[in-house]
Every structure is written in C-alpha cells, then in structure tokens.
Amino acid sequence: MTDTTTLKSDVTVLRHGLNRATWGDDTPRYWTRMSGEVGQRTESGVWLTSTDAVEFAFRHPEIFSSRPDAAFYGSAGGLIPLQIDPPDHRRYRRMLEPLFSPKRVGQLREEIVKLANQCIDVFDQRPSCDFSTEFALPFTSGVFLNLLGLPLEGLDSFIVLKENVIRPSADTEEEANAIRTSAGAELRELFASHLDIRKSQPTDDLLSYFVGLENDGEVTREETLNMCHLLFIAGLDTVSGTLECMFADLARTPELREQIVADNDVIPTAVEEFLRWIVTSPIALRIAVEDVEIDGFKIRKGEVVYILHATPGFDPDRVAVPEQIDLLREDNPHAAFGLGIHRCLGSHLARLELDVALREWHARKPTYTLPADYTVQYTPGLRGVENLILEF
C-alpha cells in the first residue's frame, strides 16, 4: 500500500496509492499556487497542474491516453466514452451528444423544478435537514434515474453501488479494486435486466434509446453496459457533491446567500462561479503513450498522469482575485467540466440542476446556517460534503 502525502496543504491531503484526494477549505490557495507549477513526480505518477500543462494534456489525446488502465471504475472494458481514445471516441460521442443537448435538457426544467420542491416538502416544517441525504442526493439522483428509466425506489441500493465504485472502503488498492469489480458486476446485471425489458416494452428513456442502437447494430450489449455504467456514476455523484459544497459555502457566507435571495438574475453567473470554485471532480487520469516534455518537465512513456484541471479557474493570470467568490464574475474561464474531446457530456444538465436548486431552495428557505458545533467534512475522491446539516 502506498499512502503518501507528497502534495499536502493545511487540510488538503492526497493519498496517492488509493487515489483518494480529500480537498479541504484551503483548496483555493492550494490550486492558485499549483496553477503556476508545471508538474510534480510522486510515487503514484506525474501531476500536471499549471494551466498551460493542463490544457496541453487535454488537447493531445494522442499523447495522453484515457484507456482503461489509467483508472479502474469497476469495468475491465472501460467506461464509454470516458475511457475511449480517438478515433472510436468520436463514434460513441455522436451517439450520446443529442441526449444532452441544450434544447433537450431545457425541456426537462419543469420536471426538475417539481422534483426540487418535492424534496423540500419532506422537511419544510422542520427546523433543520440533512441537506446531503434529504436534498442533494434525492434531487440529483431522481433527475438522472428518471432519464435512465430506473426506479426511484431503488435509490438506496444504487447509492451503495455508486459509493463502492467511487469510494470503496479498503486499505489497499487490491481490496479497493475488488470492491469496484463486485459493484461493477452488480451494475451490469441491473442494467442488463432493464435493457432486456425495454426490448419488449420500450419507453421514452435512455435505456430504450440504447436498445434501439443495439437493434440497429450500432452498439453491442457490452458497449451499452459500459455507457450505462458511466452515466450512472456521473449522474449520481458529481452534481450532488457540487450542491453540498455550494450550500456549505452559502450557509457560512450570509452575504452571498443574501445576494442570491435579493436578485435571482445573479444565479447564472453564480452557477459558473461555484463550478469554478468547487470543481467536484478536479482530477483526470491519463497514461502517457510516449515520452513528452512540457515546459521543461519530462514525462516518460507509460507513466500515470494526474491532470489537475481545477487550476485553470484559479490562475491569477486569467482570473481576477481567484481566491474570492464573486457571484457577478462575467469572465470565468474555468475547466470544471474538463477540456477537449472528453469534456463532460452532461454539462448542460448539471448547470440546469444547479440553477433550479438555487432558485427553488431560496424561494422557500432564504435563511439557513450550519449548527454551532458542526464541522464541514469533505468526501474523498469526488468532492462533496458528508451529511451537510442546515438549520433554518
């Protein structure tokens, strides 16, 4: 087991061997500093952190491969299209992009607004709530499970599977991968059974769309399962984590909260600013397939490369006062969704969910704080907050 803290600040700790970075409240200062440092070599691989190095790596998939041995998420074949290189990547991307286009996503607003208010209804008459389990998770998971066509009644078991893939409780990488493998197998079985049902009982959901692709000979069942696997993991964690971090900041910073309550017109720029500030998934993993040098820093063929794409949003040469939250920031060149060919497919949906959450929550719960004895605890891996308690 490798458990180093080569890169460490006051409360941010990167445990390289298990790839469990825990990003604390000091990350703005940390990411600002790292935006000017080209690279570091650690026991687990190379870290690219400067804005120029991050952009170069994302723009050159022919050098930095996304193939499955870069990171294991419970599927030996790799998640599609996240772990597929060109030219095959483009074929899969074309299949999925129409599902998450701005027009298609915009049609979901009414349904998403309804779901947000249903979540708030549960604790509306209480003096507090667990924001993580009573709003962030059921809200974002409900949106995505509806899209996929999976039953909301299975949410608790789905969350367990998601956690076992993203944050397996293990002491070694071998144990972690065994847990991921088991969870991945359960996911595949789950999706396979629902896909089989769609063959005879098609509906208006993503699973039926995938069955249609299978029937047309566009994809195999194995490819379908790897696409579903990716969408499941992404849909059940990234936006919920962003919401948790965002509302933790708002609960601790009343002037920001009051700015949103006073003028809903600030919400679009506020969403972009929180995406820059939080970066729920700040690392992308790649494999160098050839020797390369970036600004004098040499990377060897076969090395694992950690691309810290949180840093462009904290580069003082590109972002004014990066260590400050500015809800009116207009020029916001963050890379929270990644860059290049693997830029997040669900970015339009994520923005819509964050927009709706800010509007509907503050229309009903304009004032909230953290309990006096409460300490924000960030989750390892994809960034979120464990059991965020809000008092009204």
CSV table of C-alpha atoms in Angstrom, one decimal:
chain,number,residue,atom,x,y,z
A,1,MET,CA,0.0,0.0,0.0
A,2,THR,CA,1.2,3.5,-0.9
A,3,ASP,CA,-0.1,6.2,1.3
A,4,THR,CA,2.0,9.3,0.7
A,5,THR,CA,1.2,12.9,1.3
A,6,THR,CA,3.8,14.4,-1.1
A,7,LEU,CA,1.3,17.1,-2.1
A,8,LYS,CA,-0.2,18.5,1.1
A,9,SER,CA,-1.5,21.7,2.4
A,10,ASP,CA,-3.2,22.5,5.8
A,11,VAL,CA,-6.2,20.2,5.3
A,12,THR,CA,-6.0,19.0,1.7
A,13,VAL,CA,-4.4,15.6,1.6
A,14,LEU,CA,-3.7,13.5,-1.5
A,15,ARG,CA,-3.4,9.8,-0.7
A,16,HIS,CA,-1.9,8.7,-4.0
A,17,GLY,CA,-1.9,4.9,-3.6
A,18,LEU,CA,-5.6,4.8,-3.3
A,19,ASN,CA,-6.3,7.9,-5.4
A,20,ARG,CA,-8.3,9.5,-2.6
A,21,ALA,CA,-7.7,13.2,-2.7
A,22,THR,CA,-9.6,15.0,0.1
A,23,TRP,CA,-9.9,18.6,-0.9
A,24,GLY,CA,-10.4,20.9,2.1
A,25,ASP,CA,-11.3,24.5,2.7
A,26,ASP,CA,-7.7,25.5,1.8
A,27,THR,CA,-8.0,24.4,-1.8
A,28,PRO,CA,-8.4,27.9,-3.3
A,29,ARG,CA,-5.0,28.9,-2.0
A,30,TYR,CA,-3.6,25.5,-3.0
A,31,TRP,CA,-5.0,25.5,-6.5
A,32,THR,CA,-3.9,29.1,-7.1
A,33,ARG,CA,-0.3,28.1,-6.2
A,34,MET,CA,-0.4,25.0,-8.3
A,35,SER,CA,-1.7,26.8,-11.4
A,36,GLY,CA,1.8,28.2,-11.8
A,37,GLU,CA,3.7,24.9,-11.3
A,38,VAL,CA,4.2,22.8,-14.4
A,39,GLY,CA,4.5,19.3,-12.8
A,40,GLN,CA,5.5,17.1,-9.9
A,41,ARG,CA,6.5,13.4,-9.9
A,42,THR,CA,5.1,11.3,-7.0
A,43,GLU,CA,5.2,7.6,-6.1
A,44,SER,CA,1.9,7.1,-8.0
A,45,GLY,CA,2.6,9.1,-11.1
A,46,VAL,CA,3.1,12.6,-12.6
A,47,TRP,CA,0.9,15.5,-11.6
A,48,LEU,CA,0.3,18.2,-14.2
A,49,THR,CA,-1.1,21.4,-12.5
A,50,SER,CA,-0.2,24.6,-14.5
A,51,THR,CA,-2.9,26.0,-16.7
A,52,ASP,CA,-0.7,25.5,-19.8
A,53,ALA,CA,0.2,21.9,-18.9
A,54,VAL,CA,-3.4,21.0,-18.1
A,55,GLU,CA,-4.6,22.5,-21.4
A,56,PHE,CA,-1.9,20.8,-23.4
A,57,ALA,CA,-2.7,17.4,-21.9
A,58,PHE,CA,-6.4,17.6,-22.6
A,59,ARG,CA,-5.8,18.8,-26.2
A,60,HIS,CA,-3.4,16.0,-27.0
A,61,PRO,CA,-5.3,12.6,-26.5
A,62,GLU,CA,-2.8,11.0,-28.9
A,63,ILE,CA,-0.1,11.5,-26.2
A,64,PHE,CA,-2.2,11.2,-23.0
A,65,SER,CA,-4.5,8.2,-23.4
A,66,SER,CA,-7.7,7.7,-21.5
A,67,ARG,CA,-7.6,3.9,-21.9
A,68,PRO,CA,-9.0,1.8,-19.0
A,69,ASP,CA,-5.6,1.1,-17.3
A,70,ALA,CA,-5.4,4.9,-16.5
A,71,ALA,CA,-8.1,4.4,-13.8
A,72,PHE,CA,-10.4,1.5,-12.8
A,73,TYR,CA,-14.1,2.1,-12.2
A,74,GLY,CA,-15.3,-1.4,-12.0
A,75,SER,CA,-15.4,-2.3,-15.7
A,76,ALA,CA,-12.4,-4.0,-17.3
A,77,GLY,CA,-13.5,-2.8,-20.7
A,78,GLY,CA,-13.5,0.8,-19.7
A,79,LEU,CA,-16.4,3.3,-19.4
A,80,ILE,CA,-17.7,4.7,-22.7
A,81,PRO,CA,-16.8,7.3,-23.9
A,82,LEU,CA,-14.7,8.5,-21.0
A,83,GLN,CA,-12.0,5.8,-21.4
A,84,ILE,CA,-12.0,5.5,-25.1
A,85,ASP,CA,-9.4,7.2,-27.3
A,86,PRO,CA,-9.9,8.6,-30.9
A,87,PRO,CA,-11.0,7.6,-33.4
A,88,ASP,CA,-13.5,5.3,-31.7
A,89,HIS,CA,-14.3,8.0,-29.1
A,90,ARG,CA,-16.0,10.2,-31.7
A,91,ARG,CA,-18.4,7.5,-32.8
A,92,TYR,CA,-19.7,7.0,-29.2
A,93,ARG,CA,-19.8,10.7,-28.5
A,94,ARG,CA,-22.0,11.3,-31.5
A,95,MET,CA,-24.5,8.7,-30.2
A,96,LEU,CA,-24.7,10.4,-26.8
A,97,GLU,CA,-24.5,14.2,-27.5
A,98,PRO,CA,-28.1,14.6,-28.8
A,99,LEU,CA,-29.4,13.2,-25.4
A,100,PHE,CA,-27.7,16.1,-23.5
A,101,SER,CA,-28.0,19.0,-26.0
A,102,PRO,CA,-29.1,22.4,-24.6
A,103,LYS,CA,-32.5,22.0,-26.3
A,104,ARG,CA,-33.2,18.5,-25.0
A,105,VAL,CA,-32.1,19.4,-21.5
A,106,GLY,CA,-34.1,22.6,-21.5
A,107,GLN,CA,-37.3,20.6,-21.9
A,108,LEU,CA,-36.6,19.0,-18.5
A,109,ARG,CA,-36.8,22.2,-16.5
A,110,GLU,CA,-40.4,21.8,-15.4
A,111,GLU,CA,-39.9,18.3,-14.2
A,112,ILE,CA,-36.7,19.2,-12.4
A,113,VAL,CA,-38.4,22.1,-10.6
A,114,LYS,CA,-41.2,19.8,-9.5
A,115,LEU,CA,-38.6,17.3,-8.1
A,116,ALA,CA,-36.7,20.0,-6.2
A,117,ASN,CA,-39.9,21.1,-4.5
A,118,GLN,CA,-40.9,17.6,-3.6
A,119,CYS,CA,-37.6,17.2,-1.8
A,120,ILE,CA,-38.1,20.4,0.1
A,121,ASP,CA,-41.6,19.4,1.1
A,122,VAL,CA,-40.2,16.5,3.1
A,123,PHE,CA,-38.5,18.8,5.7
A,124,ASP,CA,-40.4,22.0,5.1
A,125,GLN,CA,-42.0,22.2,8.5
A,126,ARG,CA,-38.8,21.1,10.4
A,127,PRO,CA,-36.1,23.4,11.9
A,128,SER,CA,-33.3,21.6,10.1
A,129,CYS,CA,-32.4,19.0,7.5
A,130,ASP,CA,-29.6,16.8,6.3
A,131,PHE,CA,-29.0,18.5,3.0
A,132,SER,CA,-26.9,15.7,1.7
A,133,THR,CA,-29.4,12.9,2.1
A,134,GLU,CA,-32.6,14.8,2.0
A,135,PHE,CA,-32.0,17.1,-0.9
A,136,ALA,CA,-28.7,16.8,-2.8
A,137,LEU,CA,-28.8,13.1,-3.3
A,138,PRO,CA,-32.6,12.5,-4.0
A,139,PHE,CA,-32.8,15.6,-6.2
A,140,THR,CA,-29.9,14.9,-8.5
A,141,SER,CA,-30.4,11.1,-8.4
A,142,GLY,CA,-34.1,11.5,-9.1
A,143,VAL,CA,-33.3,13.6,-12.2
A,144,PHE,CA,-30.9,11.0,-13.6
A,145,LEU,CA,-32.7,7.9,-12.7
A,146,ASN,CA,-35.8,9.3,-14.5
A,147,LEU,CA,-33.6,9.9,-17.5
A,148,LEU,CA,-32.2,6.4,-17.5
A,149,GLY,CA,-35.6,4.8,-16.7
A,150,LEU,CA,-34.5,3.2,-13.4
A,151,PRO,CA,-37.0,3.0,-10.5
A,152,LEU,CA,-36.6,5.7,-7.8
A,153,GLU,CA,-37.5,3.0,-5.2
A,154,GLY,CA,-34.0,1.5,-5.7
A,155,LEU,CA,-32.2,4.7,-4.8
A,156,ASP,CA,-30.6,3.4,-1.5
A,157,SER,CA,-29.1,0.4,-3.2
A,158,PHE,CA,-28.0,2.5,-6.2
A,159,ILE,CA,-26.1,4.8,-3.8
A,160,VAL,CA,-24.3,1.9,-2.2
A,161,LEU,CA,-23.2,0.7,-5.6
A,162,LYS,CA,-22.1,4.2,-6.6
A,163,GLU,CA,-20.1,4.6,-3.4
A,164,ASN,CA,-18.4,1.2,-3.8
A,165,VAL,CA,-17.2,2.2,-7.3
A,166,ILE,CA,-16.1,5.8,-6.4
A,167,ARG,CA,-15.1,5.5,-2.7
A,168,PRO,CA,-14.6,1.8,-1.8
A,169,SER,CA,-13.8,1.3,1.9
A,170,ALA,CA,-10.5,-0.5,1.6
A,171,ASP,CA,-6.9,-0.4,2.9
A,172,THR,CA,-5.1,-1.4,-0.3
A,173,GLU,CA,-5.6,-0.8,-4.0
A,174,GLU,CA,-6.2,-4.5,-4.5
A,175,GLU,CA,-9.0,-4.5,-2.0
A,176,ALA,CA,-10.5,-1.3,-3.5
A,177,ASN,CA,-10.4,-2.8,-7.0
A,178,ALA,CA,-12.1,-6.0,-5.8
A,179,ILE,CA,-14.9,-3.9,-4.3
A,180,ARG,CA,-15.2,-1.9,-7.5
A,181,THR,CA,-15.3,-5.1,-9.6
A,182,SER,CA,-18.1,-6.6,-7.5
A,183,ALA,CA,-20.1,-3.3,-7.6
A,184,GLY,CA,-19.5,-3.1,-11.4
A,185,ALA,CA,-20.8,-6.6,-11.9
A,186,GLU,CA,-24.0,-5.8,-9.9
A,187,LEU,CA,-24.4,-2.6,-12.0
A,188,ARG,CA,-24.1,-4.6,-15.2
A,189,GLU,CA,-26.6,-7.2,-14.1
A,190,LEU,CA,-29.0,-4.4,-13.1
A,191,PHE,CA,-28.7,-2.6,-16.4
A,192,ALA,CA,-28.9,-5.8,-18.4
A,193,SER,CA,-32.2,-6.8,-16.8
A,194,HIS,CA,-33.8,-3.4,-17.5
A,195,LEU,CA,-32.4,-3.4,-21.1
A,196,ASP,CA,-34.0,-6.8,-21.7
A,197,ILE,CA,-37.3,-5.4,-20.5
A,198,ARG,CA,-37.0,-2.5,-22.9
A,199,LYS,CA,-36.7,-4.8,-25.8
A,200,SER,CA,-40.3,-5.9,-25.5
A,201,GLN,CA,-41.6,-2.8,-23.6
A,202,PRO,CA,-39.8,0.3,-24.9
A,203,THR,CA,-40.4,3.6,-23.2
A,204,ASP,CA,-39.2,7.2,-23.6
A,205,ASP,CA,-35.9,6.9,-21.6
A,206,LEU,CA,-32.2,6.4,-22.2
A,207,LEU,CA,-32.3,2.7,-21.8
A,208,SER,CA,-34.8,2.4,-24.6
A,209,TYR,CA,-32.6,4.6,-26.7
A,210,PHE,CA,-29.7,2.3,-26.2
A,211,VAL,CA,-31.8,-0.8,-27.0
A,212,GLY,CA,-32.7,1.0,-30.3
A,213,LEU,CA,-28.9,1.4,-31.0
A,214,GLU,CA,-28.4,-2.3,-30.3
A,215,ASN,CA,-31.3,-3.2,-32.6
A,216,ASP,CA,-29.8,-1.1,-35.4
A,217,GLY,CA,-26.4,-2.8,-35.0
A,218,GLU,CA,-24.8,0.5,-33.8
A,219,VAL,CA,-23.5,-1.0,-30.5
A,220,THR,CA,-23.1,-4.3,-28.8
A,221,ARG,CA,-24.6,-5.1,-25.4
A,222,GLU,CA,-21.1,-4.8,-23.9
A,223,GLU,CA,-20.8,-1.3,-25.2
A,224,THR,CA,-24.2,-0.4,-24.0
A,225,LEU,CA,-23.4,-1.6,-20.4
A,226,ASN,CA,-20.2,0.5,-20.3
A,227,MET,CA,-22.1,3.6,-21.4
A,228,CYS,CA,-24.8,3.0,-18.8
A,229,HIS,CA,-22.1,2.4,-16.2
A,230,LEU,CA,-20.5,5.8,-16.9
A,231,LEU,CA,-23.8,7.7,-16.9
A,232,PHE,CA,-24.9,6.0,-13.6
A,233,ILE,CA,-21.7,7.0,-11.8
A,234,ALA,CA,-21.6,10.5,-13.2
A,235,GLY,CA,-25.3,11.2,-12.6
A,236,LEU,CA,-25.4,10.0,-9.0
A,237,ASP,CA,-22.4,11.9,-7.6
A,238,THR,CA,-21.0,14.9,-9.4
A,239,VAL,CA,-23.9,17.4,-9.2
A,240,SER,CA,-24.9,16.3,-5.7
A,241,GLY,CA,-21.3,16.9,-4.5
A,242,THR,CA,-21.3,20.3,-6.1
A,243,LEU,CA,-24.6,21.2,-4.4
A,244,GLU,CA,-23.3,20.1,-1.0
A,245,CYS,CA,-20.1,22.2,-1.3
A,246,MET,CA,-22.1,25.1,-2.7
A,247,PHE,CA,-24.7,25.2,0.1
A,248,ALA,CA,-22.0,24.7,2.8
A,249,ASP,CA,-20.3,27.9,1.5
A,250,LEU,CA,-23.6,29.7,1.3
A,251,ALA,CA,-24.5,28.7,4.9
A,252,ARG,CA,-21.2,30.1,6.1
A,253,THR,CA,-21.3,33.3,4.0
A,254,PRO,CA,-24.6,35.1,4.6
A,255,GLU,CA,-23.7,38.0,2.2
A,256,LEU,CA,-23.5,35.6,-0.7
A,257,ARG,CA,-26.8,34.0,0.3
A,258,GLU,CA,-28.5,37.3,0.6
A,259,GLN,CA,-27.2,38.3,-2.8
A,260,ILE,CA,-29.0,35.4,-4.4
A,261,VAL,CA,-32.2,36.0,-2.4
A,262,ALA,CA,-32.2,39.7,-3.4
A,263,ASP,CA,-31.8,39.1,-7.1
A,264,ASN,CA,-32.4,35.8,-8.9
A,265,ASP,CA,-30.7,37.4,-12.0
A,266,VAL,CA,-27.4,36.7,-10.4
A,267,ILE,CA,-28.0,32.9,-10.5
A,268,PRO,CA,-26.5,32.1,-13.9
A,269,THR,CA,-23.2,33.7,-13.1
A,270,ALA,CA,-23.4,32.3,-9.6
A,271,VAL,CA,-23.6,28.8,-11.0
A,272,GLU,CA,-20.5,29.3,-13.1
A,273,GLU,CA,-18.6,30.8,-10.1
A,274,PHE,CA,-19.5,27.9,-7.9
A,275,LEU,CA,-18.5,25.4,-10.6
A,276,ARG,CA,-15.1,27.2,-10.8
A,277,TRP,CA,-14.8,27.4,-7.0
A,278,ILE,CA,-15.8,23.8,-6.2
A,279,VAL,CA,-14.7,21.5,-9.1
A,280,THR,CA,-16.3,18.4,-7.7
A,281,SER,CA,-14.1,16.2,-10.0
A,282,PRO,CA,-10.8,18.0,-10.1
A,283,ILE,CA,-8.5,15.3,-11.4
A,284,ALA,CA,-8.5,13.5,-14.8
A,285,LEU,CA,-6.2,10.4,-15.1
A,286,ARG,CA,-4.3,9.5,-18.3
A,287,ILE,CA,-1.5,7.2,-19.4
A,288,ALA,CA,1.4,8.8,-21.4
A,289,VAL,CA,1.8,6.7,-24.5
A,290,GLU,CA,5.1,8.4,-25.5
A,291,ASP,CA,7.9,10.4,-23.9
A,292,VAL,CA,6.9,14.1,-23.8
A,293,GLU,CA,8.3,17.3,-22.4
A,294,ILE,CA,6.1,20.2,-21.2
A,295,ASP,CA,7.8,23.5,-20.3
A,296,GLY,CA,11.0,21.5,-19.4
A,297,PHE,CA,9.2,18.9,-17.3
A,298,LYS,CA,9.7,15.4,-18.8
A,299,ILE,CA,7.1,12.7,-18.7
A,300,ARG,CA,8.0,9.1,-19.6
A,301,LYS,CA,6.0,6.7,-21.7
A,302,GLY,CA,3.8,4.5,-19.5
A,303,GLU,CA,3.6,6.9,-16.6
A,304,VAL,CA,0.2,7.6,-15.0
A,305,VAL,CA,-0.6,11.3,-15.4
A,306,TYR,CA,-2.9,13.1,-12.9
A,307,ILE,CA,-4.3,16.2,-14.7
A,308,LEU,CA,-5.4,18.7,-12.0
A,309,HIS,CA,-7.9,20.7,-14.1
A,310,ALA,CA,-9.2,22.7,-11.1
A,311,THR,CA,-6.2,25.0,-11.5
A,312,PRO,CA,-7.2,27.0,-14.7
A,313,GLY,CA,-10.0,28.5,-12.7
A,314,PHE,CA,-7.5,29.7,-10.1
A,315,ASP,CA,-4.8,31.0,-12.4
A,316,PRO,CA,-4.3,34.7,-11.3
A,317,ASP,CA,-3.1,35.5,-14.9
A,318,ARG,CA,-6.6,34.6,-16.2
A,319,VAL,CA,-9.0,35.0,-13.2
A,320,ALA,CA,-9.1,38.2,-11.2
A,321,VAL,CA,-8.8,37.6,-7.4
A,322,PRO,CA,-9.2,33.8,-7.8
A,323,GLU,CA,-9.3,33.1,-4.1
A,324,GLN,CA,-12.5,35.1,-3.7
A,325,ILE,CA,-16.1,34.0,-4.6
A,326,ASP,CA,-17.6,36.6,-6.9
A,327,LEU,CA,-21.2,35.8,-7.9
A,328,LEU,CA,-21.1,38.5,-10.6
A,329,ARG,CA,-17.9,37.3,-12.3
A,330,GLU,CA,-18.5,37.5,-16.0
A,331,ASP,CA,-15.2,36.3,-17.4
A,332,ASN,CA,-14.9,32.8,-15.9
A,333,PRO,CA,-12.6,30.5,-17.9
A,334,HIS,CA,-12.8,27.5,-15.6
A,335,ALA,CA,-12.3,23.9,-16.7
A,336,ALA,CA,-14.6,22.3,-14.2
A,337,PHE,CA,-16.1,20.1,-16.9
A,338,GLY,CA,-12.7,19.3,-18.4
A,339,LEU,CA,-11.5,20.3,-21.8
A,340,GLY,CA,-11.0,18.8,-25.2
A,341,ILE,CA,-12.7,15.7,-26.6
A,342,HIS,CA,-13.6,14.3,-23.2
A,343,ARG,CA,-15.4,17.5,-21.9
A,344,CYS,CA,-18.3,16.5,-19.7
A,345,LEU,CA,-21.3,15.4,-21.8
A,346,GLY,CA,-23.7,16.3,-19.0
A,347,SER,CA,-22.6,19.9,-18.5
A,348,HIS,CA,-25.9,21.5,-19.7
A,349,LEU,CA,-27.9,19.2,-17.4
A,350,ALA,CA,-25.6,19.9,-14.5
A,351,ARG,CA,-26.0,23.7,-15.0
A,352,LEU,CA,-29.8,23.3,-15.1
A,353,GLU,CA,-29.9,21.3,-11.9
A,354,LEU,CA,-27.7,23.8,-10.1
A,355,ASP,CA,-29.8,26.7,-11.4
A,356,VAL,CA,-33.1,25.1,-10.4
A,357,ALA,CA,-31.7,24.2,-6.9
A,358,LEU,CA,-30.6,27.8,-6.2
A,359,ARG,CA,-33.9,29.3,-7.3
A,360,GLU,CA,-36.3,26.9,-5.7
A,361,TRP,CA,-34.4,26.5,-2.4
A,362,HIS,CA,-34.0,30.2,-1.8
A,363,ALA,CA,-37.6,30.9,-2.7
A,364,ARG,CA,-38.6,28.7,0.2
A,365,LYS,CA,-35.6,28.6,2.5
A,366,PRO,CA,-33.9,32.0,2.2
A,367,THR,CA,-32.2,31.8,5.6
A,368,TYR,CA,-30.1,28.9,6.9
A,369,THR,CA,-26.9,28.3,8.8
A,370,LEU,CA,-24.7,25.5,10.0
A,371,PRO,CA,-25.2,24.2,13.6
A,372,ALA,CA,-22.9,25.8,16.1
A,373,ASP,CA,-21.0,22.6,16.8
A,374,TYR,CA,-20.9,21.4,13.1
A,375,THR,CA,-17.7,21.0,11.1
A,376,VAL,CA,-17.7,20.6,7.4
A,377,GLN,CA,-16.2,17.2,6.4
A,378,TYR,CA,-15.3,16.8,2.7
A,379,THR,CA,-15.6,13.4,1.0
A,380,PRO,CA,-12.5,11.8,-0.6
A,381,GLY,CA,-12.3,11.4,-4.3
A,382,LEU,CA,-15.1,13.3,-6.0
A,383,ARG,CA,-15.6,16.3,-3.8
A,384,GLY,CA,-18.7,16.6,-1.6
A,385,VAL,CA,-19.7,17.1,2.0
A,386,GLU,CA,-20.6,14.3,4.3
A,387,ASN,CA,-24.1,14.8,5.9
A,388,LEU,CA,-24.3,18.6,5.5
A,389,ILE,CA,-26.7,19.8,8.3
A,390,LEU,CA,-28.6,23.0,7.7
A,391,GLU,CA,-30.7,24.8,10.3
A,392,PHE,CA,-33.5,27.2,9.2
